[in-house]
mmCIF file of C-alpha atoms in Angstrom:
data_model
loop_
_atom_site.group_PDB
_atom_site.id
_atom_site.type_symbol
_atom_site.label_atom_id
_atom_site.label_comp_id
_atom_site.label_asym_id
_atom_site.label_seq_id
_atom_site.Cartn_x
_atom_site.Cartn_y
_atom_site.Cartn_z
ATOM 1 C CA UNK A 5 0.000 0.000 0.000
ATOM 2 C CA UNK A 6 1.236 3.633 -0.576
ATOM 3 C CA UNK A 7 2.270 6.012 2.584
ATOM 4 C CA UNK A 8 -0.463 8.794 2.834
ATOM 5 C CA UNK A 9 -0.006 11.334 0.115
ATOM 6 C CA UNK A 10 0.321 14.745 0.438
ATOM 7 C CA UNK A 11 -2.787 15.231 -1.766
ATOM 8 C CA UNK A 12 -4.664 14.025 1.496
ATOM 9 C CA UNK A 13 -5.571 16.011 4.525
ATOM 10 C CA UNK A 14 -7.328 14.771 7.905
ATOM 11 C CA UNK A 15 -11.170 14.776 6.244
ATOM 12 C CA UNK A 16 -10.086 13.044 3.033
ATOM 13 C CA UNK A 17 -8.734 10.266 6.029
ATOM 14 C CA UNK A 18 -11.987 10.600 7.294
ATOM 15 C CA UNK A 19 -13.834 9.748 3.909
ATOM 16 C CA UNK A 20 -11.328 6.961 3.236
ATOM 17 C CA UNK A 21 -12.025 5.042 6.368
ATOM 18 C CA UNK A 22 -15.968 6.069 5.565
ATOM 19 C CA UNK A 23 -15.152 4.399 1.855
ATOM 20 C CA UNK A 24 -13.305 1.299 3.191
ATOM 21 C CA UNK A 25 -15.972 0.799 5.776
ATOM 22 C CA UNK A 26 -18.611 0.753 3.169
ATOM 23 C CA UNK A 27 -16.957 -1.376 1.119
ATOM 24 C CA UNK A 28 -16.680 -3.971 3.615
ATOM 25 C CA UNK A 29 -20.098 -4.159 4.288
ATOM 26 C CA UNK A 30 -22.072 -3.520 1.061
ATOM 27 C CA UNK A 31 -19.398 -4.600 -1.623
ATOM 28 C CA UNK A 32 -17.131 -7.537 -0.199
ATOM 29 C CA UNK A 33 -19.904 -10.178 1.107
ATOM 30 C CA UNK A 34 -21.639 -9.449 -2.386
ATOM 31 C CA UNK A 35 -19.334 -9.249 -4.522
ATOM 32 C CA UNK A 36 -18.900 -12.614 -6.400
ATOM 33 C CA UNK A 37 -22.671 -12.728 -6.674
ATOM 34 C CA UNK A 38 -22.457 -9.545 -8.696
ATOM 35 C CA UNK A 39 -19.810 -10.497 -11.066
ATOM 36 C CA UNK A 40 -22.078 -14.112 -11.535
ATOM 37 C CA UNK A 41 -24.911 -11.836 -12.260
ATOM 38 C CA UNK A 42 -23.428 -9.797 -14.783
ATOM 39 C CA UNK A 43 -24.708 -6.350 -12.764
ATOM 40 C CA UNK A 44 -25.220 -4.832 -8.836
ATOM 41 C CA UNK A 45 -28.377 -4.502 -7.321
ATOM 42 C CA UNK A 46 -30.996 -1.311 -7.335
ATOM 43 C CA UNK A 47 -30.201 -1.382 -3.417
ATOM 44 C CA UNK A 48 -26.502 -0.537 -4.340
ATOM 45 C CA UNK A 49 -27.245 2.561 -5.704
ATOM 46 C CA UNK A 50 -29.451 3.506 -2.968
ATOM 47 C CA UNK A 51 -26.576 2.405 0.119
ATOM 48 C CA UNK A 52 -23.860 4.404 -2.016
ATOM 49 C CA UNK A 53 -26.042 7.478 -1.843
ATOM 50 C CA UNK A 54 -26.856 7.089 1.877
ATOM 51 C CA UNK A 55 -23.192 6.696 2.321
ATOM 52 C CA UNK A 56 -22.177 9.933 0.932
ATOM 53 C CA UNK A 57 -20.187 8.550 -1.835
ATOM 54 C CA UNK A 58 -22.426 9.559 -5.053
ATOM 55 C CA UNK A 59 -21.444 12.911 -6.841
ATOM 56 C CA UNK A 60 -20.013 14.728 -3.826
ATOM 57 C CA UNK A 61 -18.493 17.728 -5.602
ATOM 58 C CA UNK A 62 -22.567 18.418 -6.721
ATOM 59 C CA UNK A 63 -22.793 21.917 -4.460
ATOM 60 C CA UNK A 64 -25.226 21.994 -1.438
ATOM 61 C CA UNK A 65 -27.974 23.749 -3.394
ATOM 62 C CA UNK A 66 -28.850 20.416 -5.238
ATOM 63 C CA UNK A 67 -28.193 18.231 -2.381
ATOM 64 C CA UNK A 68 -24.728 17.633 -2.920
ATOM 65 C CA UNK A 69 -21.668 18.125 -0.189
ATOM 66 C CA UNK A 70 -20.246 20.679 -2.096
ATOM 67 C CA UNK A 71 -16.656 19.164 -1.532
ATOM 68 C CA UNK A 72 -13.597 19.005 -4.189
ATOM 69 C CA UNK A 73 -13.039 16.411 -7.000
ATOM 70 C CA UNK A 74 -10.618 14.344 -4.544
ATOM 71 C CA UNK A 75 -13.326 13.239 -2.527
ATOM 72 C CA UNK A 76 -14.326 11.386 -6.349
ATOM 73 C CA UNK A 77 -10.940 10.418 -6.785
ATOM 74 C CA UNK A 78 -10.867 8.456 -3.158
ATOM 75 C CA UNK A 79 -13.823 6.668 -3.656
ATOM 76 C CA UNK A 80 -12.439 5.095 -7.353
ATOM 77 C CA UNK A 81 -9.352 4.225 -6.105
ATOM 78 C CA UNK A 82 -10.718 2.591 -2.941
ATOM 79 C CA UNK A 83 -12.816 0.567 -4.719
ATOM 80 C CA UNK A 84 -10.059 -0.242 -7.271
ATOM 81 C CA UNK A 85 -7.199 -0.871 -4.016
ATOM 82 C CA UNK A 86 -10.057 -3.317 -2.791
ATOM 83 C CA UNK A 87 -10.153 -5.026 -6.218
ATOM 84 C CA UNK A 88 -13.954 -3.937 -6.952
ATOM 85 C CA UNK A 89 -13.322 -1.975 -10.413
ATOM 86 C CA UNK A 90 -16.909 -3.658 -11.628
ATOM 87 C CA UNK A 91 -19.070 -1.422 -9.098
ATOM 88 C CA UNK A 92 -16.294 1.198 -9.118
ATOM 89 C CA UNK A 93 -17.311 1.693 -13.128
ATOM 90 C CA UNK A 94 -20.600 1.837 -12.191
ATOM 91 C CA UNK A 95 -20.283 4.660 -9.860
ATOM 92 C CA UNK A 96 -17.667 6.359 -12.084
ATOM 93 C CA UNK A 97 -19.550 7.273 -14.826
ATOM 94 C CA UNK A 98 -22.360 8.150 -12.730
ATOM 95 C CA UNK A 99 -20.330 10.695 -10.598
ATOM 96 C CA UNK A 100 -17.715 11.035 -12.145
ATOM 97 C CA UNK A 101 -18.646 11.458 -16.153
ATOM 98 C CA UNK A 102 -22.273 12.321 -16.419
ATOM 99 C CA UNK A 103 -22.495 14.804 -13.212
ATOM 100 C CA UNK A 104 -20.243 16.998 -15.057
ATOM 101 C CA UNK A 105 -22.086 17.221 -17.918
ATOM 102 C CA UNK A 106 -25.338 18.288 -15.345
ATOM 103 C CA UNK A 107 -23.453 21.048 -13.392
ATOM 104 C CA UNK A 108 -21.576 22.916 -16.142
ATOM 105 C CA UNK A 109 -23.713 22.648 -18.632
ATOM 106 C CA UNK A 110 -27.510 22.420 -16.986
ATOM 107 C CA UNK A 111 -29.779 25.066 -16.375
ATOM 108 C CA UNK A 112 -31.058 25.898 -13.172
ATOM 109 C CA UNK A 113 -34.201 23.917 -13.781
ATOM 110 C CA UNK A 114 -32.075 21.008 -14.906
ATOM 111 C CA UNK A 115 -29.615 21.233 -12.069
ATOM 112 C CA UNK A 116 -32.375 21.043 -9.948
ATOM 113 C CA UNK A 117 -34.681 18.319 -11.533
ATOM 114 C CA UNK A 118 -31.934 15.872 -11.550
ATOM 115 C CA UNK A 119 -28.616 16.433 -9.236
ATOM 116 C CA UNK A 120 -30.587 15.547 -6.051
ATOM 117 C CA UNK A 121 -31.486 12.164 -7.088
ATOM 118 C CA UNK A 122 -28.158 11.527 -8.578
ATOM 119 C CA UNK A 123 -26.498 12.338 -5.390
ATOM 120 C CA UNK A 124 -29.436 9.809 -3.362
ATOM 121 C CA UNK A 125 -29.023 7.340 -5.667
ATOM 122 C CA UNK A 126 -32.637 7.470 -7.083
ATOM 123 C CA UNK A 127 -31.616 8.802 -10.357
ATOM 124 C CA UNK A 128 -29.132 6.444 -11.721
ATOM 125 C CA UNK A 129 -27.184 8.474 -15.072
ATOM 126 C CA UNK A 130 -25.612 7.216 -17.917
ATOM 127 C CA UNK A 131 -23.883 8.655 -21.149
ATOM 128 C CA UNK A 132 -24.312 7.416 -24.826
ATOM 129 C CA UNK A 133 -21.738 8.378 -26.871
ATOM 130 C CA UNK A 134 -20.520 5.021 -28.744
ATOM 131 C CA UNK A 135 -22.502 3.696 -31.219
ATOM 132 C CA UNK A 136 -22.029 0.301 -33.347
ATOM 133 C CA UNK A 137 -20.037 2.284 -36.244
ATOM 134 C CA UNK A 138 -18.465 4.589 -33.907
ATOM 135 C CA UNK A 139 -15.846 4.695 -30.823
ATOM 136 C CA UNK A 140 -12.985 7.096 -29.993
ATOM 137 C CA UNK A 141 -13.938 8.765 -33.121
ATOM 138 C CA UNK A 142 -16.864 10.836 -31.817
ATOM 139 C CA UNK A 143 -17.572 13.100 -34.859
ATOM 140 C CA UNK A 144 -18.981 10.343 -36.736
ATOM 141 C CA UNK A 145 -21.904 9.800 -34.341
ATOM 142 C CA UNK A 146 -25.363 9.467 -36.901
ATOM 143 C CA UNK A 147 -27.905 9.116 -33.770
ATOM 144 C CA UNK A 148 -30.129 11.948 -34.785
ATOM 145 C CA UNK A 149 -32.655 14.548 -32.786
ATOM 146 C CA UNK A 150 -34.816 16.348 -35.111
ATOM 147 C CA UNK A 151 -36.798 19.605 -33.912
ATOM 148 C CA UNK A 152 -40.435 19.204 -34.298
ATOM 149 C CA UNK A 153 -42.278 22.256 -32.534
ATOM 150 C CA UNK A 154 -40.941 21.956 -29.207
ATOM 151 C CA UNK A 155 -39.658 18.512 -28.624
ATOM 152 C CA UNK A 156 -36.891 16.583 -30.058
ATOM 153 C CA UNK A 157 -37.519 13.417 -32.258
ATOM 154 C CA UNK A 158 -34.687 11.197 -31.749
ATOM 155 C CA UNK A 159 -33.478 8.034 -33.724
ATOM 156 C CA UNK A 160 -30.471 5.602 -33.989
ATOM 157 C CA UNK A 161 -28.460 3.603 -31.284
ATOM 158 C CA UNK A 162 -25.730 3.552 -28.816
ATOM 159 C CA UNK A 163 -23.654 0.205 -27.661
ATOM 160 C CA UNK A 164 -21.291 -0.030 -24.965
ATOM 161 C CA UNK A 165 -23.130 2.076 -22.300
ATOM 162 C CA UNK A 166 -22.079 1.816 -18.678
ATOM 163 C CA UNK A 167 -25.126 1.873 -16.710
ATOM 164 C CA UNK A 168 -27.497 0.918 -19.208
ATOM 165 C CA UNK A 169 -29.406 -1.181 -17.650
ATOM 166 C CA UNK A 170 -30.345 0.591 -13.996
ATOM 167 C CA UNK A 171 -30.165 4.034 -15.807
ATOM 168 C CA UNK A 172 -33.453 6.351 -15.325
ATOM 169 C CA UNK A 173 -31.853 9.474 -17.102
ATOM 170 C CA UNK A 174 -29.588 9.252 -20.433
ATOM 171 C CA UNK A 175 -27.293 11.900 -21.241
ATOM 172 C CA UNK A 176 -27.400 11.108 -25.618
ATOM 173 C CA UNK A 177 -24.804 12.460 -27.874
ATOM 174 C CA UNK A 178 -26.901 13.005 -31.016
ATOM 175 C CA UNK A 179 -26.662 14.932 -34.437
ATOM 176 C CA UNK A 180 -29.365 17.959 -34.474
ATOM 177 C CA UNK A 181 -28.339 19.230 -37.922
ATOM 178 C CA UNK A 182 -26.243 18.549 -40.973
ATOM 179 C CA UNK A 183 -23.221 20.652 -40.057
ATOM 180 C CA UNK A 184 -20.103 18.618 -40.994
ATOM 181 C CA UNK A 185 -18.227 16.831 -38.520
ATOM 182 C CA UNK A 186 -18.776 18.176 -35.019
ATOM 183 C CA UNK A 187 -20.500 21.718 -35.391
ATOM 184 C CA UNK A 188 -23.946 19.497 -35.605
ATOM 185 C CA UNK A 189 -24.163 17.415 -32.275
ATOM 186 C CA UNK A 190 -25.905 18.485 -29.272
ATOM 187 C CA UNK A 191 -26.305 16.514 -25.799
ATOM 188 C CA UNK A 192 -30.025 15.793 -25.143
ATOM 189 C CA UNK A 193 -31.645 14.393 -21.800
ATOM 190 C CA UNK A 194 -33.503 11.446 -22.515
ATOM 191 C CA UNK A 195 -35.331 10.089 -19.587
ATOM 192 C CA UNK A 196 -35.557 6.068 -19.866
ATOM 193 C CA UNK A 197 -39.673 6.099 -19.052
ATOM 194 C CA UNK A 198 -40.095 7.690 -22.311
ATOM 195 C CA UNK A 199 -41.552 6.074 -25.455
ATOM 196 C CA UNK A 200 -39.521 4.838 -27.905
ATOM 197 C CA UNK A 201 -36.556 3.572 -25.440
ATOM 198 C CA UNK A 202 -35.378 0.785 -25.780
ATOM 199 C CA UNK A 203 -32.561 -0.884 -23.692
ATOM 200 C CA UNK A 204 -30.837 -3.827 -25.440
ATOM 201 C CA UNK A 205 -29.296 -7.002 -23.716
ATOM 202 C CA UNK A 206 -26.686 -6.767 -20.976
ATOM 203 C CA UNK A 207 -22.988 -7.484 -22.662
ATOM 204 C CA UNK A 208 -20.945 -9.978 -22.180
ATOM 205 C CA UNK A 209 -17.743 -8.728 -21.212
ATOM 206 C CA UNK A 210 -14.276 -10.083 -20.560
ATOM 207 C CA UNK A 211 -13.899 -8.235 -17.435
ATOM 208 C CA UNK A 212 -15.999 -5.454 -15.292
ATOM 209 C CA UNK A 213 -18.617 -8.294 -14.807
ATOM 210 C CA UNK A 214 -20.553 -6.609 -12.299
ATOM 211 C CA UNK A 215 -20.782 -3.598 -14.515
ATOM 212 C CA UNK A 216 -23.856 -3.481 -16.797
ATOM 213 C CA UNK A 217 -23.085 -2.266 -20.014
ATOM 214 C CA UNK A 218 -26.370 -2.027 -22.425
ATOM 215 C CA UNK A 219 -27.452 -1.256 -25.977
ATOM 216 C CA UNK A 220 -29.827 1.454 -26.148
ATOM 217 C CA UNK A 221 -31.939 1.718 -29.150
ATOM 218 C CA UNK A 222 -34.041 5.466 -29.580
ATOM 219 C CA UNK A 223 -36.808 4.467 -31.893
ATOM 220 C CA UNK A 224 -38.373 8.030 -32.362
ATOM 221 C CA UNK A 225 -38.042 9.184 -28.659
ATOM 222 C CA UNK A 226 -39.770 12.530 -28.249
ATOM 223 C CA UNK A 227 -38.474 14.971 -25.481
ATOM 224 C CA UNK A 228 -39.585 18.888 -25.191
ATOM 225 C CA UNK A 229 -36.655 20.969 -26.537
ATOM 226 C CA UNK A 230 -35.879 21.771 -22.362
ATOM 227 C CA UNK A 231 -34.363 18.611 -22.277
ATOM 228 C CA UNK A 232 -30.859 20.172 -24.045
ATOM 229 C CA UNK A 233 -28.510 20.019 -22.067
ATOM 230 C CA UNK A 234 -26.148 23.008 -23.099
ATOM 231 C CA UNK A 235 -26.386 24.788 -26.389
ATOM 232 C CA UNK A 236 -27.429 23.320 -29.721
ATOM 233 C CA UNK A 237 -24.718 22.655 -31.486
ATOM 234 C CA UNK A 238 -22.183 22.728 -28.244
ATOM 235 C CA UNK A 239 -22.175 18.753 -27.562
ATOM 236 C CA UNK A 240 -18.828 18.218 -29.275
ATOM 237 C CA UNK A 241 -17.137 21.119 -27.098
ATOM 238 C CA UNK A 242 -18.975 20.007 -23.841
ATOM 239 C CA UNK A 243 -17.603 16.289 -24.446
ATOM 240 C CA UNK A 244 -13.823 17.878 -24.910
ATOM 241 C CA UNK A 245 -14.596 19.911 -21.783
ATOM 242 C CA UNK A 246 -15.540 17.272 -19.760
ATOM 243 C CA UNK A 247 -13.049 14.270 -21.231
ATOM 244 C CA UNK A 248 -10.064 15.488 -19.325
ATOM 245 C CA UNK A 249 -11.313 14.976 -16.239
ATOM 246 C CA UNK A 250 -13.215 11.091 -17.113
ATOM 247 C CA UNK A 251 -9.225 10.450 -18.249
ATOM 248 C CA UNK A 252 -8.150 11.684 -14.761
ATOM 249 C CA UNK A 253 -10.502 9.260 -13.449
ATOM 250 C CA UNK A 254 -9.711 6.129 -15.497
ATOM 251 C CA UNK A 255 -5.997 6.852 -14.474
ATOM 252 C CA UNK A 256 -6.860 6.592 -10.692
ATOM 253 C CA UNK A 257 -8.480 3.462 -11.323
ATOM 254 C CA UNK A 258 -5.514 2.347 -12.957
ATOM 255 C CA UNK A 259 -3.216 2.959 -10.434
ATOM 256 C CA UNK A 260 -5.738 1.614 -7.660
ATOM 257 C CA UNK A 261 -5.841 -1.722 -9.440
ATOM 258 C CA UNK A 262 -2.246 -1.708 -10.439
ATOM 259 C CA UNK A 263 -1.989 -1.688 -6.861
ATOM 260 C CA UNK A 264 -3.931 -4.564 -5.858
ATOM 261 C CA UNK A 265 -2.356 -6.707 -8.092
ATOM 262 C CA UNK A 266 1.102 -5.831 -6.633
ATOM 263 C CA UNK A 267 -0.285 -5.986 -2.997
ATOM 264 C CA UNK A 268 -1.838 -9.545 -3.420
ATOM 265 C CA UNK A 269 1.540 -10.616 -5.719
ATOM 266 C CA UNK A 270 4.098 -9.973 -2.995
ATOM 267 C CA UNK A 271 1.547 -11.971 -0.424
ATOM 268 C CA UNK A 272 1.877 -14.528 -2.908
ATOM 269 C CA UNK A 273 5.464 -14.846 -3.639
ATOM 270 C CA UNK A 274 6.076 -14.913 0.250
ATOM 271 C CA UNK A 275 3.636 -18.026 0.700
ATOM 272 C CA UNK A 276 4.814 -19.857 -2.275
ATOM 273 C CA UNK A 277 7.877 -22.310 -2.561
ATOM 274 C CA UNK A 278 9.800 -23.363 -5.158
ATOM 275 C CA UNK A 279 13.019 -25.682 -5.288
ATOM 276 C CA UNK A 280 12.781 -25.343 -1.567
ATOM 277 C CA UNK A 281 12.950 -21.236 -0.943
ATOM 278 C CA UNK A 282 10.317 -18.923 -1.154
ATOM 279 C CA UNK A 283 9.087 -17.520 -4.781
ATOM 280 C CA UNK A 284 10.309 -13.779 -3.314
ATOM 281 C CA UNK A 285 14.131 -15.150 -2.311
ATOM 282 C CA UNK A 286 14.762 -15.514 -6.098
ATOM 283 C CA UNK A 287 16.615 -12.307 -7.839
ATOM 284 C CA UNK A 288 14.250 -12.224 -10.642
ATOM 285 C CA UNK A 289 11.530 -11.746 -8.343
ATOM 286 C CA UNK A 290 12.781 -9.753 -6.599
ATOM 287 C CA UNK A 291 14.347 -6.870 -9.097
ATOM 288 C CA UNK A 292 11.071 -7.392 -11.348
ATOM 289 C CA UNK A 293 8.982 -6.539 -8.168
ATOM 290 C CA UNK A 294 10.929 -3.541 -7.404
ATOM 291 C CA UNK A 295 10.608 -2.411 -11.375
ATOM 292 C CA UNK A 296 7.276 -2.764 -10.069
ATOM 293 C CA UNK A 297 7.128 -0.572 -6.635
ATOM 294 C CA UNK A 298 9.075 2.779 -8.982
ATOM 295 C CA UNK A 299 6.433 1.894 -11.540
ATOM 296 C CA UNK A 300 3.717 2.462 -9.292
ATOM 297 C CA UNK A 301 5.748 4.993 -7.355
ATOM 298 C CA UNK A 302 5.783 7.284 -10.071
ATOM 299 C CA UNK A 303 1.979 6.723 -11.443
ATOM 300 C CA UNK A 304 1.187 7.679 -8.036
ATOM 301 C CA UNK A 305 3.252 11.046 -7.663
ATOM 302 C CA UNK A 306 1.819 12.018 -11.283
ATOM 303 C CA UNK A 307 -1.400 11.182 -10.981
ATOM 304 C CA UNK A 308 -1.682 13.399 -7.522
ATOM 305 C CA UNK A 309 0.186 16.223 -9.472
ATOM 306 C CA UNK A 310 -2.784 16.172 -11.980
ATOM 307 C CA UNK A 311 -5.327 15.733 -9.015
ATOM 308 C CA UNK A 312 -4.121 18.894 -7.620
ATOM 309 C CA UNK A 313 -4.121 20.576 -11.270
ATOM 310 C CA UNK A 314 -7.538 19.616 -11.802
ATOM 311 C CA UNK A 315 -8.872 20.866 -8.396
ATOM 312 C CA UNK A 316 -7.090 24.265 -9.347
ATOM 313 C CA UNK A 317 -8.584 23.971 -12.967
ATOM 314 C CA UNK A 318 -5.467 23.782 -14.753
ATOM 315 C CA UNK A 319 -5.344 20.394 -15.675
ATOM 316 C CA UNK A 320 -5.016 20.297 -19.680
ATOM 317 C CA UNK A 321 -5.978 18.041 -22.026
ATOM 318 C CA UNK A 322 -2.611 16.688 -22.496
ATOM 319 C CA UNK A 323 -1.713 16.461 -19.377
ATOM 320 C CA UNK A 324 -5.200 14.192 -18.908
ATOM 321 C CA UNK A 325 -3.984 11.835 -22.112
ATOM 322 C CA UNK A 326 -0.397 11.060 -20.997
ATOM 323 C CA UNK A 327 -2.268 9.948 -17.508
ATOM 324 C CA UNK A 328 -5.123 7.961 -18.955
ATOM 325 C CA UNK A 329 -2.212 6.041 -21.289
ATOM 326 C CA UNK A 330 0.754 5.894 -19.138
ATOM 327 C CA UNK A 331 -1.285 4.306 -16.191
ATOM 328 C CA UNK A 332 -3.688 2.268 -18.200
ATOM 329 C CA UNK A 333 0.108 0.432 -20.528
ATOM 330 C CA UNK A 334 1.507 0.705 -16.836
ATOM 331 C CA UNK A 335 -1.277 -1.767 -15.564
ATOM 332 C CA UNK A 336 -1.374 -3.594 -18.282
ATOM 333 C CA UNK A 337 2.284 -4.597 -18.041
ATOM 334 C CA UNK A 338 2.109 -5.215 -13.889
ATOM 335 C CA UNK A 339 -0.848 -7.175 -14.303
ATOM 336 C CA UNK A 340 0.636 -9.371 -16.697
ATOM 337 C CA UNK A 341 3.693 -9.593 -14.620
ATOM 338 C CA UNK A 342 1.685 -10.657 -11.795
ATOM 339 C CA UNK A 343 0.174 -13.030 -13.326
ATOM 340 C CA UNK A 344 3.584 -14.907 -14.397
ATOM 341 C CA UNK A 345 4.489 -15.109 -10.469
ATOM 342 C CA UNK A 346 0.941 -17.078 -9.911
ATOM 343 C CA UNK A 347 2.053 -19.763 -11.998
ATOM 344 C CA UNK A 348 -0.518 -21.862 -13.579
ATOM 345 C CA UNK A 349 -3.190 -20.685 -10.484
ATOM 346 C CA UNK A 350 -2.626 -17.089 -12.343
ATOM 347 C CA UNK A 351 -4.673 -18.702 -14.831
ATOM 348 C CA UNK A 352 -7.285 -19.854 -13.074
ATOM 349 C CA UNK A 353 -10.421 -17.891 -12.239
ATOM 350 C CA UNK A 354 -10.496 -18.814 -8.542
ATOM 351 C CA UNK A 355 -7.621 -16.219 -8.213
ATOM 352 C CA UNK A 356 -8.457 -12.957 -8.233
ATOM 353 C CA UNK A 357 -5.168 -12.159 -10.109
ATOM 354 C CA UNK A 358 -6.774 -14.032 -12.726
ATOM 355 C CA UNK A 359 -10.061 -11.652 -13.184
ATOM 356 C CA UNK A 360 -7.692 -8.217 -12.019
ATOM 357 C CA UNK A 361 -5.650 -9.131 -15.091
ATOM 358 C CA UNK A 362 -9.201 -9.548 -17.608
ATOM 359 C CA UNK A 363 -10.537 -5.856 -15.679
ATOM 360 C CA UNK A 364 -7.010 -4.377 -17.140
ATOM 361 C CA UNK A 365 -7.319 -4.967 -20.925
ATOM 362 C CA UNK A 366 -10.402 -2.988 -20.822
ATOM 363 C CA UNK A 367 -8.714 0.580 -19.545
ATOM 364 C CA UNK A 368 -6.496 0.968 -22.735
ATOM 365 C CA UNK A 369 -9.556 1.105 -24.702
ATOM 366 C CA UNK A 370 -12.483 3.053 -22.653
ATOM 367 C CA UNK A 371 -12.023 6.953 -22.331
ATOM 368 C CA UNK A 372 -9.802 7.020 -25.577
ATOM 369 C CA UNK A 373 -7.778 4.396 -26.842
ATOM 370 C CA UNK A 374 -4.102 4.500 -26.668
ATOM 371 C CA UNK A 375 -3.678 5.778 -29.730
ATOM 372 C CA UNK A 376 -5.752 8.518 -29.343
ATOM 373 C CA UNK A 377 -3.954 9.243 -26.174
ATOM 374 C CA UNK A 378 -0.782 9.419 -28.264
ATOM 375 C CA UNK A 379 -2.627 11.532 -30.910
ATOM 376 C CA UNK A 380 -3.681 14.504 -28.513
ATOM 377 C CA UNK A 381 -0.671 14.166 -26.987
ATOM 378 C CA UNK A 382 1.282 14.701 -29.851
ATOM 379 C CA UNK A 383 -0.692 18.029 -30.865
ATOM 380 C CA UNK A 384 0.974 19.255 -27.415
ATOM 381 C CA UNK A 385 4.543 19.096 -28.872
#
């Protein structure tokens, strides 16, 4: 485990222990049962709002605690230290992603409609922005919302959408006019009670099994036109607004489950024997280890330099990419690694190394591939 960080004063100990204690008695009893499901009970949502741990940089006004984006940053990497990245996506996108979208770009009416329940847990959120023909590439998004008087006629289909399945509100990335590439796409509320919604199977996914992740189909949805959320036309600059700070977030839950994997690895290696000595006595476990410990070392120390950035609102884009990639290759290789020192039982799906090193592959894809990582980056130079 790390030494307390700098980043951390006595209340963000005090939220920890609150995390860690919630954790232990809502997650880790449940857990397994969640990943055989494929998804985490309603009555999740509910205990993470009672707990505090829902949206709480959402200001006081709309129910929130009004506290700082480390607050969000302690309850994804305690989830991801505890090995629970499934339920940690969940909350994520819900707090993390699609809040941000409410409170910068809302109105009043909206702010007020839907932050309170977000923050309870009775309004579960998610955002579609991927659709079947479309990932990282976001301009060429052909979900459509046509004006008609004053409501919004929208048509076409999303895949790959965290929360799908529990989600009561929508946040849709959708084209409202024929502008070329991203001067035509709005952001639209869609609430999931309307007609014309359609939520598709659960996936199947090689990792994140407790996460639900949906199809949505929009089969002529109407909403009245106060269900923007922004300016018409603004969706593509509210999604490169907002992106930094989901990257931020992806890179603490990198680095949390990095972690675990090392924590439970070096437990390992000092339990199991080989040619008579313990796994850790050998060299080569022990120098690859400590390649390890500075790898993790350093994620840490840069991903708290672009926590304190972002709570100052200087974090740039850039500085988001190089996190999201460096952490999400870093885990990629560790967890691998790890997975070597388990032997044939790293293999097996009885070990939780087994399913930590499945939850990794997904990270260097969600939030930006790599290579789009290293393409923003490289307009920095």
């Amino acid at each position: 485990m790390p030494a307390r960080r700098s980043i951390f004063d006595e209340d963000h100990a005090l939220f920890q222990d609150a995390v860690r204690r919630f954790i232990a008695s809502e997650v880790t009893p449940n857990f397994d049962r969640w990943e055989e499901d494929g998804i985490v009970p309603r009555s999740f949502w509910a205990a993470a709002g009672r707990a505090g741990l829902l949206c709480p940089q959402v200001p006081e006004e709309y129910g929130g605690s009004g506290v700082g984006f480390i607050y969000h940053a302690i309850v994804n990497e305690e989830f991801t230290r505890a090995g629970f990245i499934g339920p940690q996506n969940n909350l994520s996108v819900h707090s993390d992603v699609c809040m941000g979208y409410l409170l910068h770009f809302g109105n009043e009416e909206q702010k007020h409609r839907w932050l309170p329940g977000m923050v309870s847990g009775e309004t579960v959120c998610a955002i579609a922005m991927t659709e079947p023909g479309t990932g990282s590439d976001l301009q060429g998004v052909r979900t459509r919302a046509v004006r008609d008087g004053d409501e919004y006629v929208i048509s076409g289909s999303k895949t790959f959408i965290s929360n799908g399945q529990h989600a009561d509100l929508v946040i849709v990335v959708a084209r409202t006019n024929d502008a070329p590439g991203s001067k035509g796409m709005s952001l639209i509320l869609v609430e999931a009670d309307r007609a014309g919604f359609q939520r598709g199977r659960n996936l199947d996914k090689l990792g994140h099994k407790s996460a639900d992740t949906s199809e949505l189909f929009f089969d002529s949805v109407r909403v009245p036109v106060g269900n923007l959320l922004g300016v018409e036309g603004g969706g593509f600059a509210a999604l490169m607004t907002e992106l930094p700070q989901e990257r931020l977030t992806i890179a603490v839950a990198c680095m949390g489950a990095a972690q675990r994997a090392f924590d439970i690895t070096c437990d390992y290696v000092r339990e199991r024997k080989a040619f008579g000595k313990q796994i850790m006595e050998f060299q080569n476990t022990r120098f690859k280890l400590a390649d390890i410990k500075a790898d993790l070392s350093v994620g840490w120390a840069f991903v708290d330099q672009c926590l304190v950035q972002h709570e100052a609102g200087q974090l740039t884009p850039a500085n988001a990419s190089i996190a999201k990639l460096w952490t999400s290759e870093m885990q990629g290789r560790v967890v691998d690694q790890c997975v070597q020192f388990f032997g044939g039982y790293g293999f097996m799906r009885e070990y939780e190394i087994t399913r930590l090193f499945a939850d990794a592959r997904v990270l260097r894809i969600y939030g930006g591939t790599s290579e789009i990582m290293r393409e923003l980056i490289s307009r920095s130079l």
